[in-house]
Amino acid sequence: MTETHITQAQQQADLQKRLWAIANDLRGNMDASEYRNYMLGLIFYRFLSGKVEDYAHELLANDEVSFTEAYANADYQAGLKQEIVDTLGFFIEPQYLYSTLVKDIQAGNFDIEKLQTAVNAVQDSTIGKDSQDDFKGLFADMDLNSNRLGSTIAQRSELMAKVMLNLADIPFDADSLQIDALGDAYEYLIGQFAANAGKKAGEFYTPQQVSKILAGIVTLGRDRLDSVYDPTMGSGSLLLRVGDSAQVAEYYGQELNGTTYNLARMNLLMHGVNYARFDVYNGDTLEDDHYRDQTFDAVVANPPYSAHWTPDGKLEDERFRKYGKTAPKSKADFAFVEHMLYHLKADGTMAVVLPHGVLFRGAAEGVIRRYMIEQDNVLDAVIGLPANLFYGTSIPTAILVFKKNRTNKDILFIDASKEFEKGKNQNNLTDKQVEKIVQTYQNRQDIDKFAHVATYDGVVENDFNLNIPRYVDTFEEEPPVDVDQLVADIQQTNRELEQSKAEFSKMLGDLVGQNPNAQQQLTKIKELFGK
């Protein structure tokens, strides 16, 4: 490892440790989903504030005038604000900058209502602009009037001031941090909150290593994508992971949960994705398809497992019509797959995490699965993952990979169920294990007890049942028992036991010789030992 990498790793670890320590100041009586909103909201506000300050400084570099001075000058004000909004998509007045609020705290001239005004002003600055929808309601979940922060304005102000001062001590500027260090630390916090959120965690977070597998697969052979789409985007971590594997021009996503939708927008912006490069929507993907006939280079998702949905009338929907059956009302897994395939470009790749039940369940799901294999020939691979990888559920899952216009009809099966490193609460995949899975998918060759390329006829023989053990034999045969050696071992053990009994009996006899009154106790002990 080079010195630069060591520095980055140490810097990242230190930043994560300090941010999590600050988050603990907010715990109190709040659960993870509550104090998450305040902590991430404040970090995000400081990030936005820093972006405005840095860009204003750049614009005014030759004028020898500060941002505050320039904004107070009528000749500068309108043009300066317009230039910043056009570039960043939002504006923050000097009096509401994070650095200004910190000075107010230090001077004893701060209350939580001023912070509320400041965050509201961010959204107000985008009204009527192209960025309006991207910033609308971003801070809606940071309820600064909540009694959880304190029963009075003074108590709430004191707690927020404490957290803001602690955050102010952490360098957020580009000169102090390596590229993406802040964005990665932000995602680290999302993961930490997920670890504390129990079953709710699955709503917004896909473990980083699983995201790396999906991203690695959909970007194979491509260093640039025009578009990537996640129909159940959660906090946006999976979209961003695709951006780590290839240059992505535009990000698209839809998310039902409003709080999680806000988190995704913050996460994208924190990772340097300009508002003009993402189009994300808050709504029910299956009921309200925001993207209609739009298609994408890569489609990735970790949808809610076996979610309830309303299949009534859905066979009239172009996304589901050709399959002849709809996914069951209590198991929307295949409905998400059908939706994703509808939005996948002809030369695109799609990867989705699903529960194992989709591989073998019958009835309507069996009909849909058969159509995808027999008629559409879109299923390219099935990758079994270890159990207990995800927050909030211990069930084993599988990654299904789909491609359109395949010239081959075989299906690659990978059993990676034993590829994990045991953790305290969840199992983890190492970078080496992630690389092994992606490389195996790329090479598409049989590997004993790990991977098998199943022929179409082989799948037909199994009645389109995709249960992985039918294709990848991981059975480890027990070594044959040497009966003669076993008998010899038993005899030797019996001899050693008899010798021990004899030695113990002699020791007891010696003790009795010294104490005649112990004869009765000796008789009882011998009875216990069968003597």
PDB file of C-alpha atoms in Angstrom, residues 176-461:
ATOM      1  CA  SER A 176      -8.116  19.149   3.786  1.00  0.00           C
ATOM      2  CA  LEU A 177      -9.898  16.064   2.473  1.00  0.00           C
ATOM      3  CA  GLN A 178      -9.065  13.609  -0.288  1.00  0.00           C
ATOM      4  CA  ILE A 179     -11.528  13.273  -3.165  1.00  0.00           C
ATOM      5  CA  ASP A 180     -14.913  11.913  -2.034  1.00  0.00           C
ATOM      6  CA  ALA A 181     -13.748  11.563   1.587  1.00  0.00           C
ATOM      7  CA  LEU A 182     -16.716  13.534   2.886  1.00  0.00           C
ATOM      8  CA  GLY A 183     -19.200  11.756   0.637  1.00  0.00           C
ATOM      9  CA  ASP A 184     -17.829   8.376   1.685  1.00  0.00           C
ATOM     10  CA  ALA A 185     -17.949   9.385   5.351  1.00  0.00           C
ATOM     11  CA  TYR A 186     -21.555  10.444   4.822  1.00  0.00           C
ATOM     12  CA  GLU A 187     -22.343   7.010   3.420  1.00  0.00           C
ATOM     13  CA  TYR A 188     -20.485   5.417   6.323  1.00  0.00           C
ATOM     14  CA  LEU A 189     -22.876   7.202   8.675  1.00  0.00           C
ATOM     15  CA  ILE A 190     -25.861   5.960   6.665  1.00  0.00           C
ATOM     16  CA  GLY A 191     -24.518   2.427   7.108  1.00  0.00           C
ATOM     17  CA  GLN A 192     -24.011   2.954  10.846  1.00  0.00           C
ATOM     18  CA  PHE A 193     -27.556   4.234  11.217  1.00  0.00           C
ATOM     19  CA  ALA A 194     -28.759   1.215   9.264  1.00  0.00           C
ATOM     20  CA  ALA A 195     -26.956  -1.075  11.713  1.00  0.00           C
ATOM     21  CA  ASN A 196     -28.935   0.552  14.521  1.00  0.00           C
ATOM     22  CA  ALA A 197     -32.258   0.673  12.710  1.00  0.00           C
ATOM     23  CA  GLY A 198     -33.163  -3.041  12.840  1.00  0.00           C
ATOM     24  CA  LYS A 199     -35.793  -4.147  10.338  1.00  0.00           C
ATOM     25  CA  LYS A 200     -36.245  -0.601   9.019  1.00  0.00           C
ATOM     26  CA  ALA A 201     -32.688  -0.612   7.648  1.00  0.00           C
ATOM     27  CA  GLY A 202     -33.595  -2.666   4.588  1.00  0.00           C
ATOM     28  CA  GLU A 203     -35.788   0.212   3.442  1.00  0.00           C
ATOM     29  CA  PHE A 204     -32.877   2.480   2.717  1.00  0.00           C
ATOM     30  CA  TYR A 205     -29.525   0.709   2.663  1.00  0.00           C
ATOM     31  CA  THR A 206     -27.868  -2.003   0.591  1.00  0.00           C
ATOM     32  CA  PRO A 207     -24.570  -3.197   2.117  1.00  0.00           C
ATOM     33  CA  GLN A 208     -21.617  -1.721   0.269  1.00  0.00           C
ATOM     34  CA  GLN A 209     -20.076  -5.053  -0.759  1.00  0.00           C
ATOM     35  CA  VAL A 210     -23.331  -6.310  -2.292  1.00  0.00           C
ATOM     36  CA  SER A 211     -23.620  -3.006  -4.163  1.00  0.00           C
ATOM     37  CA  LYS A 212     -20.097  -3.546  -5.497  1.00  0.00           C
ATOM     38  CA  ILE A 213     -21.090  -6.904  -6.998  1.00  0.00           C
ATOM     39  CA  LEU A 214     -24.110  -5.460  -8.786  1.00  0.00           C
ATOM     40  CA  ALA A 215     -22.139  -2.424  -9.961  1.00  0.00           C
ATOM     41  CA  GLY A 216     -19.232  -4.570 -11.143  1.00  0.00           C
ATOM     42  CA  ILE A 217     -21.544  -6.792 -13.178  1.00  0.00           C
ATOM     43  CA  VAL A 218     -23.588  -4.077 -14.927  1.00  0.00           C
ATOM     44  CA  THR A 219     -20.464  -2.124 -15.889  1.00  0.00           C
ATOM     45  CA  LEU A 220     -18.380  -5.027 -17.211  1.00  0.00           C
ATOM     46  CA  GLY A 221     -16.740  -4.013 -20.476  1.00  0.00           C
ATOM     47  CA  ARG A 222     -18.005  -0.448 -20.180  1.00  0.00           C
ATOM     48  CA  ASP A 223     -16.117   2.507 -18.738  1.00  0.00           C
ATOM     49  CA  ARG A 224     -18.974   4.911 -19.427  1.00  0.00           C
ATOM     50  CA  LEU A 225     -22.756   4.734 -19.080  1.00  0.00           C
ATOM     51  CA  ASP A 226     -25.209   7.322 -20.335  1.00  0.00           C
ATOM     52  CA  SER A 227     -27.672   6.319 -17.640  1.00  0.00           C
ATOM     53  CA  VAL A 228     -28.245   4.104 -14.616  1.00  0.00           C
ATOM     54  CA  TYR A 229     -31.620   3.511 -12.962  1.00  0.00           C
ATOM     55  CA  ASP A 230     -32.707   2.129  -9.581  1.00  0.00           C
ATOM     56  CA  PRO A 231     -36.506   1.788  -9.162  1.00  0.00           C
ATOM     57  CA  THR A 232     -36.214   1.294  -5.378  1.00  0.00           C
ATOM     58  CA  MET A 233     -33.201   3.505  -4.772  1.00  0.00           C
ATOM     59  CA  GLY A 234     -33.287   3.830  -0.967  1.00  0.00           C
ATOM     60  CA  SER A 235     -30.451   6.148   0.083  1.00  0.00           C
ATOM     61  CA  GLY A 236     -28.923   6.046  -3.398  1.00  0.00           C
ATOM     62  CA  SER A 237     -25.891   4.000  -2.357  1.00  0.00           C
ATOM     63  CA  LEU A 238     -26.358   1.457  -5.148  1.00  0.00           C
ATOM     64  CA  LEU A 239     -26.570   4.172  -7.808  1.00  0.00           C
ATOM     65  CA  LEU A 240     -23.391   5.770  -6.490  1.00  0.00           C
ATOM     66  CA  ARG A 241     -21.578   2.443  -6.457  1.00  0.00           C
ATOM     67  CA  VAL A 242     -22.266   2.088 -10.190  1.00  0.00           C
ATOM     68  CA  GLY A 243     -20.722   5.538 -10.557  1.00  0.00           C
ATOM     69  CA  ASP A 244     -17.607   4.234  -8.816  1.00  0.00           C
ATOM     70  CA  SER A 245     -17.264   1.447 -11.398  1.00  0.00           C
ATOM     71  CA  ALA A 246     -17.856   3.534 -14.523  1.00  0.00           C
ATOM     72  CA  GLN A 247     -18.352   7.140 -15.565  1.00  0.00           C
ATOM     73  CA  VAL A 248     -22.087   7.805 -15.376  1.00  0.00           C
ATOM     74  CA  ALA A 249     -23.634  10.739 -17.222  1.00  0.00           C
ATOM     75  CA  GLU A 250     -27.060  10.689 -15.539  1.00  0.00           C
ATOM     76  CA  TYR A 251     -28.603   8.984 -12.519  1.00  0.00           C
ATOM     77  CA  TYR A 252     -32.274   8.025 -12.287  1.00  0.00           C
ATOM     78  CA  GLY A 253     -34.212   6.592  -9.382  1.00  0.00           C
ATOM     79  CA  GLN A 254     -37.578   6.282  -7.694  1.00  0.00           C
ATOM     80  CA  GLU A 255     -38.282   5.796  -3.987  1.00  0.00           C
ATOM     81  CA  LEU A 256     -41.557   5.362  -2.125  1.00  0.00           C
ATOM     82  CA  ASN A 257     -40.430   6.510   1.323  1.00  0.00           C
ATOM     83  CA  GLY A 258     -40.218  10.309   1.505  1.00  0.00           C
ATOM     84  CA  THR A 259     -37.538  10.407   4.187  1.00  0.00           C
ATOM     85  CA  THR A 260     -35.365   7.947   2.278  1.00  0.00           C
ATOM     86  CA  TYR A 261     -35.940   9.886  -0.939  1.00  0.00           C
ATOM     87  CA  ASN A 262     -34.548  13.002   0.775  1.00  0.00           C
ATOM     88  CA  LEU A 263     -31.590  10.981   1.991  1.00  0.00           C
ATOM     89  CA  ALA A 264     -30.828   9.809  -1.556  1.00  0.00           C
ATOM     90  CA  ARG A 265     -30.820  13.347  -2.945  1.00  0.00           C
ATOM     91  CA  MET A 266     -28.484  14.488  -0.177  1.00  0.00           C
ATOM     92  CA  ASN A 267     -26.234  11.486  -0.776  1.00  0.00           C
ATOM     93  CA  LEU A 268     -25.960  12.188  -4.512  1.00  0.00           C
ATOM     94  CA  LEU A 269     -25.135  15.843  -3.942  1.00  0.00           C
ATOM     95  CA  MET A 270     -22.612  14.996  -1.214  1.00  0.00           C
ATOM     96  CA  HIS A 271     -20.812  12.758  -3.691  1.00  0.00           C
ATOM     97  CA  GLY A 272     -20.440  15.598  -6.143  1.00  0.00           C
ATOM     98  CA  VAL A 273     -23.313  14.691  -8.476  1.00  0.00           C
ATOM     99  CA  ASN A 274     -24.664  18.026  -9.696  1.00  0.00           C
ATOM    100  CA  TYR A 275     -28.439  18.452  -9.530  1.00  0.00           C
ATOM    101  CA  ALA A 276     -28.559  18.589 -13.353  1.00  0.00           C
ATOM    102  CA  ARG A 277     -27.121  15.047 -13.533  1.00  0.00           C
ATOM    103  CA  PHE A 278     -29.806  13.258 -11.550  1.00  0.00           C
ATOM    104  CA  ASP A 279     -33.554  12.854 -11.981  1.00  0.00           C
ATOM    105  CA  VAL A 280     -35.090  11.108  -8.980  1.00  0.00           C
ATOM    106  CA  TYR A 281     -38.720  10.835  -7.977  1.00  0.00           C
ATOM    107  CA  ASN A 282     -40.705  10.200  -4.803  1.00  0.00           C
ATOM    108  CA  GLY A 283     -43.473   7.699  -5.512  1.00  0.00           C
ATOM    109  CA  ASP A 284     -44.626   4.091  -5.788  1.00  0.00           C
ATOM    110  CA  THR A 285     -42.677   2.479  -8.627  1.00  0.00           C
ATOM    111  CA  LEU A 286     -45.235  -0.237  -9.374  1.00  0.00           C
ATOM    112  CA  GLU A 287     -48.306   2.015  -9.111  1.00  0.00           C
ATOM    113  CA  ASP A 288     -46.868   5.228 -10.542  1.00  0.00           C
ATOM    114  CA  ASP A 289     -44.089   4.611 -13.070  1.00  0.00           C
ATOM    115  CA  HIS A 290     -42.497   8.042 -13.321  1.00  0.00           C
ATOM    116  CA  TYR A 291     -40.256   7.130 -16.277  1.00  0.00           C
ATOM    117  CA  ARG A 292     -42.945   5.586 -18.515  1.00  0.00           C
ATOM    118  CA  ASP A 293     -41.217   4.490 -21.768  1.00  0.00           C
ATOM    119  CA  GLN A 294     -37.711   5.660 -20.838  1.00  0.00           C
ATOM    120  CA  THR A 295     -34.935   3.031 -20.984  1.00  0.00           C
ATOM    121  CA  PHE A 296     -31.495   2.913 -19.347  1.00  0.00           C
ATOM    122  CA  ASP A 297     -28.027   1.453 -19.955  1.00  0.00           C
ATOM    123  CA  ALA A 298     -27.918  -0.220 -16.545  1.00  0.00           C
ATOM    124  CA  VAL A 299     -30.693  -1.089 -14.099  1.00  0.00           C
ATOM    125  CA  VAL A 300     -29.932  -2.135 -10.532  1.00  0.00           C
ATOM    126  CA  ALA A 301     -32.094  -2.692  -7.475  1.00  0.00           C
ATOM    127  CA  ASN A 302     -32.505  -4.272  -4.077  1.00  0.00           C
ATOM    128  CA  PRO A 303     -36.317  -4.077  -3.854  1.00  0.00           C
ATOM    129  CA  PRO A 304     -38.306  -4.879  -0.689  1.00  0.00           C
ATOM    130  CA  TYR A 305     -38.566  -8.653  -0.407  1.00  0.00           C
ATOM    131  CA  SER A 306     -41.988 -10.237  -0.949  1.00  0.00           C
ATOM    132  CA  ALA A 307     -43.723  -6.873  -0.663  1.00  0.00           C
ATOM    133  CA  HIS A 308     -47.487  -6.515  -0.971  1.00  0.00           C
ATOM    134  CA  TRP A 309     -48.843  -4.811  -4.062  1.00  0.00           C
ATOM    135  CA  THR A 310     -52.101  -4.465  -6.020  1.00  0.00           C
ATOM    136  CA  PRO A 311     -52.039  -6.693  -9.131  1.00  0.00           C
ATOM    137  CA  ASP A 312     -55.649  -5.953 -10.103  1.00  0.00           C
ATOM    138  CA  GLY A 313     -55.785  -4.591 -13.641  1.00  0.00           C
ATOM    139  CA  LYS A 314     -52.023  -4.755 -14.085  1.00  0.00           C
ATOM    140  CA  LEU A 315     -52.209  -7.073 -17.105  1.00  0.00           C
ATOM    141  CA  GLU A 316     -53.372  -4.004 -19.016  1.00  0.00           C
ATOM    142  CA  ASP A 317     -50.049  -2.346 -18.149  1.00  0.00           C
ATOM    143  CA  GLU A 318     -47.393  -2.713 -20.842  1.00  0.00           C
ATOM    144  CA  ARG A 319     -44.811  -3.640 -18.203  1.00  0.00           C
ATOM    145  CA  PHE A 320     -46.672  -6.806 -17.162  1.00  0.00           C
ATOM    146  CA  ARG A 321     -48.977  -7.745 -20.054  1.00  0.00           C
ATOM    147  CA  LYS A 322     -46.915 -10.260 -22.014  1.00  0.00           C
ATOM    148  CA  TYR A 323     -46.291 -12.583 -19.076  1.00  0.00           C
ATOM    149  CA  GLY A 324     -49.952 -13.590 -18.907  1.00  0.00           C
ATOM    150  CA  LYS A 325     -49.901 -13.720 -15.105  1.00  0.00           C
ATOM    151  CA  THR A 326     -49.208 -11.140 -12.425  1.00  0.00           C
ATOM    152  CA  ALA A 327     -47.011 -11.613  -9.393  1.00  0.00           C
ATOM    153  CA  PRO A 328     -49.010 -12.632  -6.292  1.00  0.00           C
ATOM    154  CA  LYS A 329     -50.541  -9.888  -4.172  1.00  0.00           C
ATOM    155  CA  SER A 330     -48.285 -10.829  -1.231  1.00  0.00           C
ATOM    156  CA  LYS A 331     -45.094 -11.262  -3.275  1.00  0.00           C
ATOM    157  CA  ALA A 332     -44.255  -8.408  -5.650  1.00  0.00           C
ATOM    158  CA  ASP A 333     -40.728  -9.700  -6.404  1.00  0.00           C
ATOM    159  CA  PHE A 334     -41.401 -10.567 -10.042  1.00  0.00           C
ATOM    160  CA  ALA A 335     -43.411  -7.384 -10.541  1.00  0.00           C
ATOM    161  CA  PHE A 336     -40.233  -5.424  -9.794  1.00  0.00           C
ATOM    162  CA  VAL A 337     -38.239  -7.637 -12.181  1.00  0.00           C
ATOM    163  CA  GLU A 338     -40.794  -7.105 -14.970  1.00  0.00           C
ATOM    164  CA  HIS A 339     -40.746  -3.348 -14.350  1.00  0.00           C
ATOM    165  CA  MET A 340     -36.946  -3.270 -14.488  1.00  0.00           C
ATOM    166  CA  LEU A 341     -36.781  -5.308 -17.711  1.00  0.00           C
ATOM    167  CA  TYR A 342     -39.249  -2.916 -19.318  1.00  0.00           C
ATOM    168  CA  HIS A 343     -36.862  -0.023 -18.605  1.00  0.00           C
ATOM    169  CA  LEU A 344     -33.682  -1.818 -19.699  1.00  0.00           C
ATOM    170  CA  LYS A 345     -32.100  -0.872 -23.033  1.00  0.00           C
ATOM    171  CA  ALA A 346     -31.653  -3.625 -25.608  1.00  0.00           C
ATOM    172  CA  ASP A 347     -27.893  -3.676 -25.024  1.00  0.00           C
ATOM    173  CA  GLY A 348     -28.063  -2.982 -21.283  1.00  0.00           C
ATOM    174  CA  THR A 349     -27.434  -5.133 -18.219  1.00  0.00           C
ATOM    175  CA  MET A 350     -29.665  -5.476 -15.180  1.00  0.00           C
ATOM    176  CA  ALA A 351     -28.861  -6.927 -11.757  1.00  0.00           C
ATOM    177  CA  VAL A 352     -31.331  -7.303  -8.897  1.00  0.00           C
ATOM    178  CA  VAL A 353     -31.201  -8.772  -5.379  1.00  0.00           C
ATOM    179  CA  LEU A 354     -34.138 -11.046  -4.556  1.00  0.00           C
ATOM    180  CA  PRO A 355     -35.143 -13.681  -1.971  1.00  0.00           C
ATOM    181  CA  HIS A 356     -34.483 -17.302  -2.904  1.00  0.00           C
ATOM    182  CA  GLY A 357     -38.198 -18.007  -3.270  1.00  0.00           C
ATOM    183  CA  VAL A 358     -38.270 -16.461  -6.750  1.00  0.00           C
ATOM    184  CA  LEU A 359     -36.008 -19.274  -7.939  1.00  0.00           C
ATOM    185  CA  PHE A 360     -38.469 -22.079  -7.290  1.00  0.00           C
ATOM    186  CA  ARG A 361     -41.936 -20.883  -6.236  1.00  0.00           C
ATOM    187  CA  GLY A 362     -44.702 -22.150  -8.510  1.00  0.00           C
ATOM    188  CA  ALA A 363     -48.152 -20.909  -9.590  1.00  0.00           C
ATOM    189  CA  ALA A 364     -48.046 -17.446 -11.234  1.00  0.00           C
ATOM    190  CA  GLU A 365     -44.380 -16.955 -10.349  1.00  0.00           C
ATOM    191  CA  GLY A 366     -43.510 -20.231 -12.055  1.00  0.00           C
ATOM    192  CA  VAL A 367     -45.316 -19.085 -15.203  1.00  0.00           C
ATOM    193  CA  ILE A 368     -43.474 -15.732 -15.217  1.00  0.00           C
ATOM    194  CA  ARG A 369     -40.098 -17.364 -14.565  1.00  0.00           C
ATOM    195  CA  ARG A 370     -40.651 -19.840 -17.401  1.00  0.00           C
ATOM    196  CA  TYR A 371     -41.645 -17.073 -19.829  1.00  0.00           C
ATOM    197  CA  MET A 372     -38.501 -15.072 -19.026  1.00  0.00           C
ATOM    198  CA  ILE A 373     -36.329 -18.106 -19.755  1.00  0.00           C
ATOM    199  CA  GLU A 374     -38.248 -19.885 -22.522  1.00  0.00           C
ATOM    200  CA  GLN A 375     -39.751 -16.998 -24.494  1.00  0.00           C
ATOM    201  CA  ASP A 376     -37.641 -13.920 -23.739  1.00  0.00           C
ATOM    202  CA  ASN A 377     -34.299 -15.630 -22.989  1.00  0.00           C
ATOM    203  CA  VAL A 378     -33.253 -12.751 -20.716  1.00  0.00           C
ATOM    204  CA  LEU A 379     -31.952 -14.530 -17.601  1.00  0.00           C
ATOM    205  CA  ASP A 380     -28.151 -14.568 -17.770  1.00  0.00           C
ATOM    206  CA  ALA A 381     -27.024 -15.625 -14.286  1.00  0.00           C
ATOM    207  CA  VAL A 382     -28.125 -16.599 -10.775  1.00  0.00           C
ATOM    208  CA  ILE A 383     -25.731 -15.827  -7.917  1.00  0.00           C
ATOM    209  CA  GLY A 384     -26.493 -17.202  -4.463  1.00  0.00           C
ATOM    210  CA  LEU A 385     -25.296 -14.914  -1.634  1.00  0.00           C
ATOM    211  CA  PRO A 386     -24.511 -15.809   2.002  1.00  0.00           C
ATOM    212  CA  ALA A 387     -27.215 -15.505   4.640  1.00  0.00           C
ATOM    213  CA  ASN A 388     -27.303 -12.631   7.122  1.00  0.00           C
ATOM    214  CA  LEU A 389     -25.668 -10.025   4.870  1.00  0.00           C
ATOM    215  CA  PHE A 390     -28.440  -7.459   5.109  1.00  0.00           C
ATOM    216  CA  TYR A 391     -29.544  -5.299   8.013  1.00  0.00           C
ATOM    217  CA  GLY A 392     -32.962  -6.274   9.330  1.00  0.00           C
ATOM    218  CA  THR A 393     -33.147  -9.771   7.806  1.00  0.00           C
ATOM    219  CA  SER A 394     -31.046 -12.920   8.004  1.00  0.00           C
ATOM    220  CA  ILE A 395     -32.538 -14.673   4.960  1.00  0.00           C
ATOM    221  CA  PRO A 396     -30.231 -15.759   2.133  1.00  0.00           C
ATOM    222  CA  THR A 397     -30.659 -13.847  -1.103  1.00  0.00           C
ATOM    223  CA  ALA A 398     -29.651 -14.183  -4.731  1.00  0.00           C
ATOM    224  CA  ILE A 399     -28.570 -11.776  -7.438  1.00  0.00           C
ATOM    225  CA  LEU A 400     -30.325 -12.324 -10.752  1.00  0.00           C
ATOM    226  CA  VAL A 401     -28.615 -10.890 -13.837  1.00  0.00           C
ATOM    227  CA  PHE A 402     -30.628 -10.138 -16.969  1.00  0.00           C
ATOM    228  CA  LYS A 403     -29.673  -9.174 -20.525  1.00  0.00           C
ATOM    229  CA  LYS A 404     -31.763  -8.661 -23.633  1.00  0.00           C
ATOM    230  CA  ASN A 405     -30.855  -9.929 -27.122  1.00  0.00           C
ATOM    231  CA  ARG A 406     -28.785 -12.835 -25.779  1.00  0.00           C
ATOM    232  CA  THR A 407     -27.377 -15.143 -28.469  1.00  0.00           C
ATOM    233  CA  ASN A 408     -26.843 -17.998 -25.989  1.00  0.00           C
ATOM    234  CA  LYS A 409     -29.528 -19.758 -23.935  1.00  0.00           C
ATOM    235  CA  ASP A 410     -27.430 -21.141 -21.091  1.00  0.00           C
ATOM    236  CA  ILE A 411     -27.604 -19.732 -17.541  1.00  0.00           C
ATOM    237  CA  LEU A 412     -24.640 -19.316 -15.208  1.00  0.00           C
ATOM    238  CA  PHE A 413     -25.169 -20.439 -11.612  1.00  0.00           C
ATOM    239  CA  ILE A 414     -22.788 -19.305  -8.858  1.00  0.00           C
ATOM    240  CA  ASP A 415     -23.042 -20.584  -5.292  1.00  0.00           C
ATOM    241  CA  ALA A 416     -21.319 -17.940  -3.185  1.00  0.00           C
ATOM    242  CA  SER A 417     -23.235 -18.845  -0.030  1.00  0.00           C
ATOM    243  CA  LYS A 418     -20.033 -19.790   1.798  1.00  0.00           C
ATOM    244  CA  GLU A 419     -18.085 -16.722   0.636  1.00  0.00           C
ATOM    245  CA  PHE A 420     -18.294 -14.574   3.751  1.00  0.00           C
ATOM    246  CA  GLU A 421     -16.437 -13.282   6.744  1.00  0.00           C
ATOM    247  CA  LYS A 422     -18.363 -13.595   9.990  1.00  0.00           C
ATOM    248  CA  GLY A 423     -19.097 -10.284  11.693  1.00  0.00           C
ATOM    249  CA  LYS A 424     -20.534  -9.311  15.052  1.00  0.00           C
ATOM    250  CA  ASN A 425     -24.111  -8.823  13.839  1.00  0.00           C
ATOM    251  CA  GLN A 426     -23.957  -9.413  10.095  1.00  0.00           C
ATOM    252  CA  ASN A 427     -21.807 -11.507   7.813  1.00  0.00           C
ATOM    253  CA  ASN A 428     -19.534  -9.562   5.477  1.00  0.00           C
ATOM    254  CA  LEU A 429     -18.067 -10.059   2.024  1.00  0.00           C
ATOM    255  CA  THR A 430     -14.401  -9.195   1.623  1.00  0.00           C
ATOM    256  CA  ASP A 431     -13.091  -7.301  -1.412  1.00  0.00           C
ATOM    257  CA  LYS A 432     -11.392 -10.517  -2.530  1.00  0.00           C
ATOM    258  CA  GLN A 433     -14.679 -12.439  -2.360  1.00  0.00           C
ATOM    259  CA  VAL A 434     -16.497  -9.686  -4.269  1.00  0.00           C
ATOM    260  CA  GLU A 435     -13.809  -9.803  -6.952  1.00  0.00           C
ATOM    261  CA  LYS A 436     -14.068 -13.598  -7.147  1.00  0.00           C
ATOM    262  CA  ILE A 437     -17.831 -13.437  -7.758  1.00  0.00           C
ATOM    263  CA  VAL A 438     -17.593 -10.730 -10.440  1.00  0.00           C
ATOM    264  CA  GLN A 439     -14.650 -12.463 -12.120  1.00  0.00           C
ATOM    265  CA  THR A 440     -16.511 -15.777 -12.167  1.00  0.00           C
ATOM    266  CA  TYR A 441     -19.493 -14.092 -13.801  1.00  0.00           C
ATOM    267  CA  GLN A 442     -17.220 -12.520 -16.403  1.00  0.00           C
ATOM    268  CA  ASN A 443     -15.344 -15.753 -17.214  1.00  0.00           C
ATOM    269  CA  ARG A 444     -18.538 -17.846 -17.373  1.00  0.00           C
ATOM    270  CA  GLN A 445     -16.867 -21.198 -16.765  1.00  0.00           C
ATOM    271  CA  ASP A 446     -17.533 -24.161 -14.498  1.00  0.00           C
ATOM    272  CA  ILE A 447     -15.724 -24.126 -11.149  1.00  0.00           C
ATOM    273  CA  ASP A 448     -16.011 -27.218  -8.970  1.00  0.00           C
ATOM    274  CA  LYS A 449     -18.469 -26.657  -6.107  1.00  0.00           C
ATOM    275  CA  PHE A 450     -18.782 -22.947  -6.967  1.00  0.00           C
ATOM    276  CA  ALA A 451     -20.079 -22.289 -10.489  1.00  0.00           C
ATOM    277  CA  HIS A 452     -21.800 -24.119 -13.324  1.00  0.00           C
ATOM    278  CA  VAL A 453     -22.991 -23.035 -16.766  1.00  0.00           C
ATOM    279  CA  ALA A 454     -26.318 -24.829 -17.105  1.00  0.00           C
ATOM    280  CA  THR A 455     -27.646 -25.618 -20.554  1.00  0.00           C
ATOM    281  CA  TYR A 456     -31.142 -24.573 -21.522  1.00  0.00           C
ATOM    282  CA  ASP A 457     -32.096 -28.255 -21.751  1.00  0.00           C
ATOM    283  CA  GLY A 458     -30.811 -28.771 -18.220  1.00  0.00           C
ATOM    284  CA  VAL A 459     -33.070 -25.991 -16.950  1.00  0.00           C
ATOM    285  CA  VAL A 460     -36.025 -27.470 -18.837  1.00  0.00           C
ATOM    286  CA  GLU A 461     -35.334 -30.875 -17.268  1.00  0.00           C
TER     287      GLU A 461
END
